[in-house]
Short mmCIF file of C-alpha atoms in Angstrom, two decimals:
data_model
loop_
_atom_site.label_atom_id
_atom_site.label_comp_id
_atom_site.label_asym_id
_atom_site.label_seq_id
_atom_site.Cartn_x
_atom_site.Cartn_y
_atom_site.Cartn_z
CA UNK A 1 96.48 60.32 103.69
CA UNK A 2 97.44 59.81 99.91
CA UNK A 3 99.94 62.60 98.31
CA UNK A 4 100.86 63.65 94.93
CA UNK A 5 103.81 62.98 93.17
CA UNK A 6 105.78 66.13 92.07
CA UNK A 7 103.69 68.39 89.71
CA UNK A 8 100.53 65.82 90.15
CA UNK A 9 97.62 67.86 90.68
CA UNK A 10 95.84 66.43 93.71
CA UNK A 11 92.31 67.68 95.56
CA UNK A 12 92.69 68.41 99.30
CA UNK A 13 89.91 66.96 101.38
CA UNK A 14 88.29 70.19 102.59
CA UNK A 15 84.52 71.47 102.00
CA UNK A 16 85.44 75.14 100.71
CA UNK A 17 82.09 75.94 100.18
CA UNK A 18 81.00 74.86 103.80
CA UNK A 19 78.53 77.91 103.93
CA UNK A 20 76.36 79.93 101.40
CA UNK A 21 75.91 83.68 101.71
CA UNK A 22 72.58 84.32 103.42
CA UNK A 23 72.00 81.21 104.92
CA UNK A 24 71.98 79.84 108.44
CA UNK A 25 75.49 78.39 109.46
CA UNK A 26 74.22 76.05 112.16
CA UNK A 27 77.60 75.22 114.15
CA UNK A 28 79.57 76.13 117.16
CA UNK A 29 82.37 78.63 116.92
CA UNK A 30 85.81 76.87 116.60
CA UNK A 31 88.00 77.07 119.79
CA UNK A 32 90.12 80.00 119.51
CA UNK A 33 92.20 81.68 122.05
CA UNK A 34 92.59 85.25 122.19
CA UNK A 35 95.72 86.58 120.36
CA UNK A 36 98.50 87.23 122.61
CA UNK A 37 101.01 89.73 121.45
CA UNK A 38 104.82 88.57 121.96
CA UNK A 39 107.04 91.01 120.25
CA UNK A 40 107.07 93.39 117.16
CA UNK A 41 109.60 94.51 114.35
CA UNK A 42 109.66 97.11 112.09
CA UNK A 43 110.43 97.90 108.30
CA UNK A 44 112.12 100.96 107.70
CA UNK A 45 111.75 103.61 104.94
CA UNK A 46 114.41 101.26 102.72
CA UNK A 47 112.12 98.76 103.14
CA UNK A 48 114.67 96.97 105.63
CA UNK A 49 113.80 94.54 108.79
CA UNK A 50 114.61 96.41 112.13
CA UNK A 51 114.25 94.49 115.43
CA UNK A 52 112.61 97.38 117.09
CA UNK A 53 110.03 99.65 117.44
CA UNK A 54 110.69 102.63 115.37
CA UNK A 55 107.62 102.20 113.41
CA UNK A 56 105.06 102.24 115.71
CA UNK A 57 102.56 105.26 115.92
CA UNK A 58 99.60 106.20 118.09
CA UNK A 59 96.24 107.18 117.67
CA UNK A 60 95.73 110.93 116.94
CA UNK A 61 91.95 112.33 116.70
CA UNK A 62 92.08 115.34 114.49
CA UNK A 63 90.24 118.17 115.58
CA UNK A 64 86.83 119.15 114.20
CA UNK A 65 88.07 122.32 112.49
CA UNK A 66 90.81 120.45 110.56
CA UNK A 67 88.18 118.63 108.17
CA UNK A 68 87.76 118.24 105.75
CA UNK A 69 91.36 116.26 105.29
CA UNK A 70 92.46 116.36 101.76
CA UNK A 71 93.89 112.74 101.02
CA UNK A 72 95.75 113.75 97.57
CA UNK A 73 97.91 116.23 99.70
CA UNK A 74 101.63 115.96 98.99
CA UNK A 75 100.39 113.03 96.70
CA UNK A 76 103.15 114.02 94.14
CA UNK A 77 106.19 113.33 96.68
CA UNK A 78 104.71 109.87 97.81
CA UNK A 79 107.64 107.44 98.25
CA UNK A 80 105.93 104.12 97.52
CA UNK A 81 107.04 100.73 98.74
CA UNK A 82 108.85 98.38 96.10
CA UNK A 83 106.46 95.05 95.83
CA UNK A 84 107.95 92.26 97.87
CA UNK A 85 106.57 88.48 97.31
CA UNK A 86 105.06 86.55 99.98
CA UNK A 87 108.08 84.73 100.56
CA UNK A 88 109.75 88.19 101.67
CA UNK A 89 107.26 88.48 104.02
CA UNK A 90 107.41 85.15 105.57
CA UNK A 91 111.45 86.05 105.74
CA UNK A 92 110.57 88.55 108.01
CA UNK A 93 109.11 86.37 110.54
CA UNK A 94 111.81 83.98 110.30
CA UNK A 95 114.22 86.72 110.93
CA UNK A 96 112.20 88.11 114.23
CA UNK A 97 112.35 84.35 115.17
CA UNK A 98 116.30 84.15 114.83
CA UNK A 99 116.77 87.16 116.71
CA UNK A 100 114.20 85.72 119.49
CA UNK A 101 115.60 82.14 120.17
CA UNK A 102 114.03 81.68 123.35
CA UNK A 103 111.15 80.84 121.11
CA UNK A 104 112.93 77.66 120.31
CA UNK A 105 113.42 74.77 122.04
CA UNK A 106 116.40 72.00 121.55
CA UNK A 107 115.45 68.58 120.65
CA UNK A 108 117.17 65.16 121.56
CA UNK A 109 119.26 65.31 118.10
CA UNK A 110 120.04 68.94 118.94
CA UNK A 111 118.09 70.41 116.26
CA UNK A 112 115.89 72.74 117.42
CA UNK A 113 111.77 72.89 117.40
CA UNK A 114 109.63 76.10 117.11
CA UNK A 115 106.83 76.31 119.99
CA UNK A 116 104.31 76.60 117.00
CA UNK A 117 102.50 74.20 114.87
CA UNK A 118 101.89 77.12 112.05
CA UNK A 119 103.99 79.93 111.03
CA UNK A 120 102.49 82.73 108.36
CA UNK A 121 101.58 86.37 108.13
CA UNK A 122 98.34 87.50 109.31
CA UNK A 123 97.24 88.67 105.75
CA UNK A 124 97.47 84.84 104.31
CA UNK A 125 95.00 83.48 107.32
CA UNK A 126 92.68 86.28 106.66
CA UNK A 127 92.35 85.34 103.30
CA UNK A 128 92.03 81.39 104.10
CA UNK A 129 89.50 82.63 106.18
CA UNK A 130 87.60 84.37 102.98
CA UNK A 131 87.78 81.24 100.97
CA UNK A 132 84.26 80.27 101.13
CA UNK A 133 82.77 82.77 99.98
CA UNK A 134 85.49 83.96 97.34
CA UNK A 135 84.34 83.68 93.55
CA UNK A 136 86.20 86.27 92.09
CA UNK A 137 89.57 86.11 92.85
CA UNK A 138 92.27 83.59 93.00
CA UNK A 139 94.55 82.42 95.72
CA UNK A 140 97.75 80.47 96.07
CA UNK A 141 100.09 79.78 99.01
CA UNK A 142 102.95 77.36 99.20
CA UNK A 143 103.89 75.51 102.68
CA UNK A 144 106.11 73.41 103.85
CA UNK A 145 107.26 71.50 107.08
CA UNK A 146 110.43 71.72 109.15
CA UNK A 147 110.88 70.22 112.47
CA UNK A 148 107.49 70.00 113.21
CA UNK A 149 106.51 73.27 112.36
CA UNK A 150 104.70 74.02 109.23
CA UNK A 151 105.32 77.41 107.36
CA UNK A 152 103.30 79.05 104.94
CA UNK A 153 103.69 81.77 102.50
CA UNK A 154 101.35 83.44 99.77
CA UNK A 155 102.53 83.30 96.16
CA UNK A 156 101.43 85.98 93.53
CA UNK A 157 99.12 84.17 90.81
CA UNK A 158 99.08 85.27 87.01
CA UNK A 159 95.81 87.14 87.89
CA UNK A 160 96.95 89.18 90.75
CA UNK A 161 100.09 90.05 88.50
CA UNK A 162 98.20 91.34 85.52
CA UNK A 163 96.02 93.42 87.74
CA UNK A 164 99.05 95.17 89.32
CA UNK A 165 100.49 95.97 85.69
CA UNK A 166 97.07 97.23 84.63
CA UNK A 167 96.24 99.35 87.80
CA UNK A 168 95.02 102.71 86.20
CA UNK A 169 96.64 105.83 88.07
CA UNK A 170 93.17 106.32 89.80
CA UNK A 171 93.35 102.94 91.37
CA UNK A 172 96.82 103.91 92.75
CA UNK A 173 95.85 106.93 93.76
CA UNK A 174 92.76 105.59 95.86
CA UNK A 175 95.41 103.33 97.57
CA UNK A 176 97.37 106.13 98.52
CA UNK A 177 94.66 107.74 100.04
CA UNK A 178 94.40 105.18 102.47
CA UNK A 179 98.49 105.67 103.69
CA UNK A 180 97.57 109.53 103.71
CA UNK A 181 94.56 108.91 106.31
CA UNK A 182 96.64 106.78 108.25
CA UNK A 183 99.12 109.87 108.20
CA UNK A 184 96.33 111.87 109.46
CA UNK A 185 95.23 109.66 112.16
CA UNK A 186 98.54 108.42 113.92
CA UNK A 187 101.52 110.24 115.60
CA UNK A 188 104.99 108.49 116.66
CA UNK A 189 104.67 110.45 119.93
CA UNK A 190 101.78 110.24 122.24
CA UNK A 191 98.95 112.98 122.54
CA UNK A 192 101.15 115.12 119.77
CA UNK A 193 99.50 116.00 116.28
CA UNK A 194 101.48 114.38 113.31
CA UNK A 195 103.30 116.37 110.88
CA UNK A 196 101.12 115.78 107.43
CA UNK A 197 103.44 118.01 105.59
CA UNK A 198 105.96 115.37 105.23
CA UNK A 199 105.70 113.08 102.23
CA UNK A 200 104.19 109.74 102.66
CA UNK A 201 106.69 106.64 103.51
CA UNK A 202 104.29 103.83 102.10
CA UNK A 203 107.33 101.44 103.24
CA UNK A 204 107.42 102.03 106.97
CA UNK A 205 105.62 99.53 108.75
CA UNK A 206 105.42 98.04 112.41
CA UNK A 207 104.57 94.65 113.08
CA UNK A 208 103.61 92.83 115.75
CA UNK A 209 104.28 89.21 116.22
CA UNK A 210 100.79 87.18 117.87
CA UNK A 211 100.37 83.53 119.25
CA UNK A 212 96.97 81.87 119.76
CA UNK A 213 95.62 78.38 119.31
CA UNK A 214 92.90 77.34 117.07
CA UNK A 215 91.10 73.74 118.28
CA UNK A 216 94.35 73.35 119.79
CA UNK A 217 96.75 74.39 117.02
CA UNK A 218 99.14 76.58 117.65
CA UNK A 219 99.76 79.70 115.47
CA UNK A 220 102.62 82.11 115.23
CA UNK A 221 102.06 84.70 112.83
CA UNK A 222 102.90 88.46 112.22
CA UNK A 223 100.47 91.45 111.28
CA UNK A 224 101.33 95.05 110.36
CA UNK A 225 99.51 97.17 112.78
CA UNK A 226 98.16 100.59 112.17
CA UNK A 227 97.93 102.26 115.55
CA UNK A 228 98.28 102.06 119.22
CA UNK A 229 95.71 103.21 121.65
CA UNK A 230 97.65 104.89 124.60
CA UNK A 231 97.99 108.36 126.00
CA UNK A 232 101.49 107.23 127.25
CA UNK A 233 104.58 105.87 125.39
CA UNK A 234 104.62 101.84 125.67
CA UNK A 235 107.38 99.98 127.05
CA UNK A 236 107.97 97.59 124.30
CA UNK A 237 110.48 95.78 126.28
CA UNK A 238 107.82 94.74 128.84
CA UNK A 239 106.37 91.50 128.30
CA UNK A 240 103.33 92.58 130.40
CA UNK A 241 102.84 95.80 128.44
CA UNK A 242 102.70 94.02 125.08
CA UNK A 243 99.88 91.64 126.52
CA UNK A 244 97.83 94.86 127.45
CA UNK A 245 98.54 96.88 124.04
CA UNK A 246 95.02 98.09 122.20
CA UNK A 247 95.42 98.37 118.55
CA UNK A 248 93.39 100.36 115.95
CA UNK A 249 92.72 99.91 112.40
CA UNK A 250 92.51 102.49 109.80
CA UNK A 251 90.17 102.08 106.72
CA UNK A 252 88.71 104.45 104.32
CA UNK A 253 85.21 104.18 102.92
CA UNK A 254 82.52 105.71 100.69
CA UNK A 255 81.29 109.12 101.95
CA UNK A 256 77.14 108.91 101.44
CA UNK A 257 77.75 105.58 100.21
CA UNK A 258 74.90 104.42 97.40
CA UNK A 259 72.81 101.26 97.63
CA UNK A 260 75.59 99.20 95.56
CA UNK A 261 78.27 100.48 97.60
CA UNK A 262 76.60 99.23 100.88
CA UNK A 263 75.88 95.72 99.32
CA UNK A 264 79.46 95.30 98.45
CA UNK A 265 80.34 96.39 101.99
CA UNK A 266 77.98 93.76 103.59
CA UNK A 267 78.74 90.97 101.09
CA UNK A 268 82.85 91.37 100.82
CA UNK A 269 84.57 94.29 102.56
CA UNK A 270 83.04 93.83 105.56
CA UNK A 271 84.20 90.21 106.47
CA UNK A 272 87.62 91.08 105.19
CA UNK A 273 87.77 93.63 107.50
CA UNK A 274 86.27 91.45 110.28
CA UNK A 275 88.94 88.79 109.71
CA UNK A 276 91.80 91.23 109.59
CA UNK A 277 91.09 92.51 113.09
CA UNK A 278 89.44 89.39 114.82
CA UNK A 279 93.00 87.56 114.29
CA UNK A 280 94.82 90.35 116.15
CA UNK A 281 92.18 91.23 118.82
CA UNK A 282 91.69 94.81 117.56
CA UNK A 283 88.17 95.95 118.90
CA UNK A 284 87.63 98.98 116.75
CA UNK A 285 88.20 100.34 113.07
CA UNK A 286 88.33 103.94 112.49
CA UNK A 287 87.05 104.74 108.91
CA UNK A 288 87.68 107.85 107.15
CA UNK A 289 84.47 108.89 104.86
CA UNK A 290 85.98 110.39 101.89
CA UNK A 291 84.42 111.16 98.28
CA UNK A 292 85.35 110.24 94.72
CA UNK A 293 87.95 112.88 94.69
CA UNK A 294 89.78 111.89 97.80
CA UNK A 295 88.26 114.46 100.51
CA UNK A 296 87.69 112.91 103.75
CA UNK A 297 84.39 114.15 105.10
CA UNK A 298 84.01 112.51 108.83
CA UNK A 299 85.67 109.67 110.84
CA UNK A 300 83.17 106.92 112.07
CA UNK A 301 83.89 104.04 114.51
CA UNK A 302 83.36 100.68 113.32
CA UNK A 303 82.91 98.06 116.37
CA UNK A 304 84.52 94.70 115.20
CA UNK A 305 82.14 92.61 117.11
CA UNK A 306 79.01 94.53 115.59
CA UNK A 307 80.59 93.76 112.17
CA UNK A 308 79.62 90.39 112.00
CA UNK A 309 75.95 90.50 113.00
CA UNK A 310 73.24 90.57 110.67
CA UNK A 311 75.70 89.63 107.48
CA UNK A 312 74.96 87.25 104.81
CA UNK A 313 78.49 85.51 105.73
CA UNK A 314 79.05 83.87 109.21
CA UNK A 315 82.24 84.21 111.14
CA UNK A 316 81.82 80.81 112.66
CA UNK A 317 82.13 79.17 108.86
CA UNK A 318 85.13 81.72 108.18
CA UNK A 319 86.97 80.28 111.16
CA UNK A 320 85.67 76.81 110.56
CA UNK A 321 87.34 76.89 107.32
CA UNK A 322 90.64 77.68 108.64
CA UNK A 323 90.44 74.74 111.19
CA UNK A 324 89.43 72.60 108.56
CA UNK A 325 92.34 73.88 106.11
CA UNK A 326 95.11 73.76 108.56
CA UNK A 327 94.21 69.99 109.87
CA UNK A 328 94.29 68.90 106.39
CA UNK A 329 97.42 70.67 105.42
CA UNK A 330 99.09 69.52 108.75
CA UNK A 331 98.02 65.40 107.65
CA UNK A 332 99.05 66.09 104.13
CA UNK A 333 103.05 67.46 105.39
CA UNK A 334 102.86 64.96 107.90
CA UNK A 335 102.57 62.19 105.59
CA UNK A 336 105.04 63.53 103.20
CA UNK A 337 107.45 63.86 105.92
CA UNK A 338 110.35 65.65 103.93
CA UNK A 339 111.30 69.33 104.91
CA UNK A 340 112.80 69.72 101.65
CA UNK A 341 109.22 69.41 99.98
CA UNK A 342 107.07 72.11 99.32
CA UNK A 343 102.77 71.58 98.72
CA UNK A 344 101.56 74.29 96.66
CA UNK A 345 97.60 74.89 96.93
CA UNK A 346 95.69 76.60 94.42
CA UNK A 347 91.88 78.31 95.00
CA UNK A 348 90.54 79.13 91.81
CA UNK A 349 87.40 81.65 92.01
CA UNK A 350 84.66 79.39 90.99
CA UNK A 351 86.16 75.96 92.11
CA UNK A 352 84.45 74.02 95.24
CA UNK A 353 88.12 72.25 95.65
CA UNK A 354 91.42 73.35 96.85
CA UNK A 355 94.05 71.68 94.54
CA UNK A 356 97.58 71.18 95.31
CA UNK A 357 100.67 69.67 93.76
CA UNK A 358 103.90 68.67 95.45
CA UNK A 359 107.16 70.57 94.53
CA UNK A 360 110.63 69.42 95.40
CA UNK A 361 113.10 71.69 93.27
CA UNK A 362 115.45 74.39 95.00
CA UNK A 363 113.79 77.20 93.33
CA UNK A 364 110.39 76.34 94.87
CA UNK A 365 111.49 76.84 98.05
CA UNK A 366 109.90 79.14 100.69
CA UNK A 367 112.13 78.69 103.76
CA UNK A 368 115.85 80.10 103.27
CA UNK A 369 118.82 78.03 104.13
CA UNK A 370 120.25 80.26 107.08
CA UNK A 371 117.07 79.56 108.66
CA UNK A 372 117.40 76.07 107.84
CA UNK A 373 121.00 76.13 109.56
CA UNK A 374 119.35 77.78 112.69
CA UNK A 375 117.10 74.92 112.81
CA UNK A 376 119.70 72.05 112.58
CA UNK A 377 121.52 73.77 115.79
CA UNK A 378 124.00 75.30 113.78
CA UNK A 379 123.30 78.98 114.37
#
């Protein structure tokens, strides 16, 4: 496969618009193994990586008499997270690998190989799955191949940067409503009500590490998880307990949705929700129905399998595009065959193509030197 010289723009050979909304997609569902949880890590209140389960929380259903739930409560005391980059997010996955070197295999050259074809955050995979239908937002990733494994990180675009700078106070409040809803719905101790008088710290995370295969390609990815469904404390050090973990996702949605909002859900939001949950085997999404003032009046459950039924988008097409993209990216990086080379891939809103350019400067790297040293067998 031909590849570009540094900064030359080339087109990746994928069919970005392989399905049009509302039309029948007559293809078989790609072979996708059930996602297996193999580990975890936490991000603490200072946004530091911790190789433990300190950020984990359990599903708590607020009693009926506690409604309505005020999602504005304590808003003035919210502790917001400092914006991190997609490269920072990838680095957390690499820290997990560093701490769990049983995932690595020595090679004949004494370097180390990871038993995975791709490493990425779940959010990157989900966004890639949505690309056949995306016509409003741009998207950019960088990828590099080291010792046979391809690492992918999201890169912030100018459009995304401008949107963050121009975010209104109301939009910021709506983001915080989601975090407050999570506080109402989860507790660090099973069967124990959460203390919702505490300020919400939006930086704290619990991330699970998953592996699966897509058409024979081995994927390893991390995902921030909202809650665990369990009446008893989980023994996170038991691999069998990890495999059986049942996670739940928390979302907020419009109370008494108008026709316009329902159409938006059917065309856009539902596919993002489905992709996000499908990749980690979540079966249920708990949705807090809130009004425009941030008051949650009810909670409904969405069955993830049902989310994909009778929608204009196709879950088969979404997974098929992810398969095609990863296969073509693998071909490209194998042809380049240079662990110091980075490929930057750009998805423009109204384009039917995916464009890439090859980068070789040190400032363009997405893998830190300490990880490269590890993979050389030097750690």
